Amino acid sequence: MYATDSRGHSPAFLQPQN
């Protein structure tokens, strides 16, 4: 699962895996 918030955006402290 990707590190994204409820809006599907990545917080600065959680970098996306994609």
mmCIF file with all atom_site columns, N, CA and C in Angstrom:
data_model
loop_
_atom_site.group_PDB
_atom_site.id
_atom_site.type_symbol
_atom_site.label_atom_id
_atom_site.label_alt_id
_atom_site.label_comp_id
_atom_site.label_asym_id
_atom_site.label_entity_id
_atom_site.label_seq_id
_atom_site.pdbx_PDB_ins_code
_atom_site.Cartn_x
_atom_site.Cartn_y
_atom_site.Cartn_z
_atom_site.occupancy
_atom_site.B_iso_or_equiv
_atom_site.pdbx_formal_charge
_atom_site.auth_seq_id
_atom_site.auth_comp_id
_atom_site.auth_asym_id
_atom_site.auth_atom_id
_atom_site.pdbx_PDB_model_num
ATOM 1  N N  . MET A 1 1  ? 0.855  -1.205 0.000  1.00 0.00 ? 1  MET A N  1
ATOM 2  C CA . MET A 1 1  ? 0.000  0.000  0.000  1.00 0.00 ? 1  MET A CA 1
ATOM 3  C C  . MET A 1 1  ? 0.883  1.246  0.000  1.00 0.00 ? 1  MET A C  1
ATOM 4  N N  . TYR A 1 2  ? 0.461  2.223  -0.751 1.00 0.00 ? 2  TYR A N  1
ATOM 5  C CA . TYR A 1 2  ? 1.275  3.421  -0.897 1.00 0.00 ? 2  TYR A CA 1
ATOM 6  C C  . TYR A 1 2  ? 1.052  4.404  0.237  1.00 0.00 ? 2  TYR A C  1
ATOM 7  N N  . ALA A 1 3  ? 2.096  5.187  0.530  1.00 0.00 ? 3  ALA A N  1
ATOM 8  C CA . ALA A 1 3  ? 2.002  6.178  1.604  1.00 0.00 ? 3  ALA A CA 1
ATOM 9  C C  . ALA A 1 3  ? 1.304  7.437  1.092  1.00 0.00 ? 3  ALA A C  1
ATOM 10 N N  . THR A 1 4  ? -0.011 7.401  1.127  1.00 0.00 ? 4  THR A N  1
ATOM 11 C CA . THR A 1 4  ? -0.787 8.554  0.678  1.00 0.00 ? 4  THR A CA 1
ATOM 12 C C  . THR A 1 4  ? -1.896 8.863  1.667  1.00 0.00 ? 4  THR A C  1
ATOM 13 N N  . ASP A 1 5  ? -2.331 10.103 1.730  1.00 0.00 ? 5  ASP A N  1
ATOM 14 C CA . ASP A 1 5  ? -3.406 10.469 2.644  1.00 0.00 ? 5  ASP A CA 1
ATOM 15 C C  . ASP A 1 5  ? -4.764 10.207 1.984  1.00 0.00 ? 5  ASP A C  1
ATOM 16 N N  . SER A 1 6  ? -5.830 10.641 2.605  1.00 0.00 ? 6  SER A N  1
ATOM 17 C CA . SER A 1 6  ? -7.175 10.345 2.124  1.00 0.00 ? 6  SER A CA 1
ATOM 18 C C  . SER A 1 6  ? -7.461 10.979 0.768  1.00 0.00 ? 6  SER A C  1
ATOM 19 N N  . ARG A 1 7  ? -6.664 11.982 0.412  1.00 0.00 ? 7  ARG A N  1
ATOM 20 C CA . ARG A 1 7  ? -6.845 12.651 -0.875 1.00 0.00 ? 7  ARG A CA 1
ATOM 21 C C  . ARG A 1 7  ? -6.002 12.017 -1.970 1.00 0.00 ? 7  ARG A C  1
ATOM 22 N N  . GLY A 1 8  ? -5.169 11.046 -1.577 1.00 0.00 ? 8  GLY A N  1
ATOM 23 C CA . GLY A 1 8  ? -4.302 10.402 -2.551 1.00 0.00 ? 8  GLY A CA 1
ATOM 24 C C  . GLY A 1 8  ? -3.013 11.161 -2.771 1.00 0.00 ? 8  GLY A C  1
ATOM 25 N N  . HIS A 1 9  ? -2.697 12.076 -1.853 1.00 0.00 ? 9  HIS A N  1
ATOM 26 C CA . HIS A 1 9  ? -1.465 12.854 -1.950 1.00 0.00 ? 9  HIS A CA 1
ATOM 27 C C  . HIS A 1 9  ? -0.470 12.372 -0.904 1.00 0.00 ? 9  HIS A C  1
ATOM 28 N N  . SER A 1 10 ? 0.797  12.524 -1.208 1.00 0.00 ? 10 SER A N  1
ATOM 29 C CA . SER A 1 10 ? 1.828  12.043 -0.314 1.00 0.00 ? 10 SER A CA 1
ATOM 30 C C  . SER A 1 10 ? 2.325  13.142 0.613  1.00 0.00 ? 10 SER A C  1
ATOM 31 N N  . PRO A 1 11 ? 2.215  12.953 1.925  1.00 0.00 ? 11 PRO A N  1
ATOM 32 C CA . PRO A 1 11 ? 2.802  13.882 2.883  1.00 0.00 ? 11 PRO A CA 1
ATOM 33 C C  . PRO A 1 11 ? 4.325  13.881 2.735  1.00 0.00 ? 11 PRO A C  1
ATOM 34 N N  . ALA A 1 12 ? 4.967  14.960 3.134  1.00 0.00 ? 12 ALA A N  1
ATOM 35 C CA . ALA A 1 12 ? 6.412  15.102 2.975  1.00 0.00 ? 12 ALA A CA 1
ATOM 36 C C  . ALA A 1 12 ? 7.169  14.032 3.764  1.00 0.00 ? 12 ALA A C  1
ATOM 37 N N  . PHE A 1 13 ? 6.622  13.626 4.906  1.00 0.00 ? 13 PHE A N  1
ATOM 38 C CA . PHE A 1 13 ? 7.314  12.647 5.746  1.00 0.00 ? 13 PHE A CA 1
ATOM 39 C C  . PHE A 1 13 ? 6.984  11.220 5.334  1.00 0.00 ? 13 PHE A C  1
ATOM 40 N N  . LEU A 1 14 ? 6.034  11.061 4.396  1.00 0.00 ? 14 LEU A N  1
ATOM 41 C CA . LEU A 1 14 ? 5.714  9.728  3.888  1.00 0.00 ? 14 LEU A CA 1
ATOM 42 C C  . LEU A 1 14 ? 5.882  9.746  2.378  1.00 0.00 ? 14 LEU A C  1
ATOM 43 N N  . GLN A 1 15 ? 7.051  9.283  1.925  1.00 0.00 ? 15 GLN A N  1
ATOM 44 C CA . GLN A 1 15 ? 7.328  9.321  0.504  1.00 0.00 ? 15 GLN A CA 1
ATOM 45 C C  . GLN A 1 15 ? 6.640  8.154  -0.198 1.00 0.00 ? 15 GLN A C  1
ATOM 46 N N  . PRO A 1 16 ? 5.994  8.391  -1.339 1.00 0.00 ? 16 PRO A N  1
ATOM 47 C CA . PRO A 1 16 ? 5.268  7.357  -2.068 1.00 0.00 ? 16 PRO A CA 1
ATOM 48 C C  . PRO A 1 16 ? 6.194  6.274  -2.603 1.00 0.00 ? 16 PRO A C  1
ATOM 49 N N  . GLN A 1 17 ? 5.682  5.068  -2.712 1.00 0.00 ? 17 GLN A N  1
ATOM 50 C CA . GLN A 1 17 ? 6.466  3.950  -3.193 1.00 0.00 ? 17 GLN A CA 1
ATOM 51 C C  . GLN A 1 17 ? 6.405  3.851  -4.718 1.00 0.00 ? 17 GLN A C  1
ATOM 52 N N  . ASN A 1 18 ? 5.545  4.635  -5.346 1.00 0.00 ? 18 ASN A N  1
ATOM 53 C CA . ASN A 1 18 ? 5.343  4.517  -6.788 1.00 0.00 ? 18 ASN A CA 1
ATOM 54 C C  . ASN A 1 18 ? 6.226  5.483  -7.572 1.00 0.00 ? 18 ASN A C  1
#
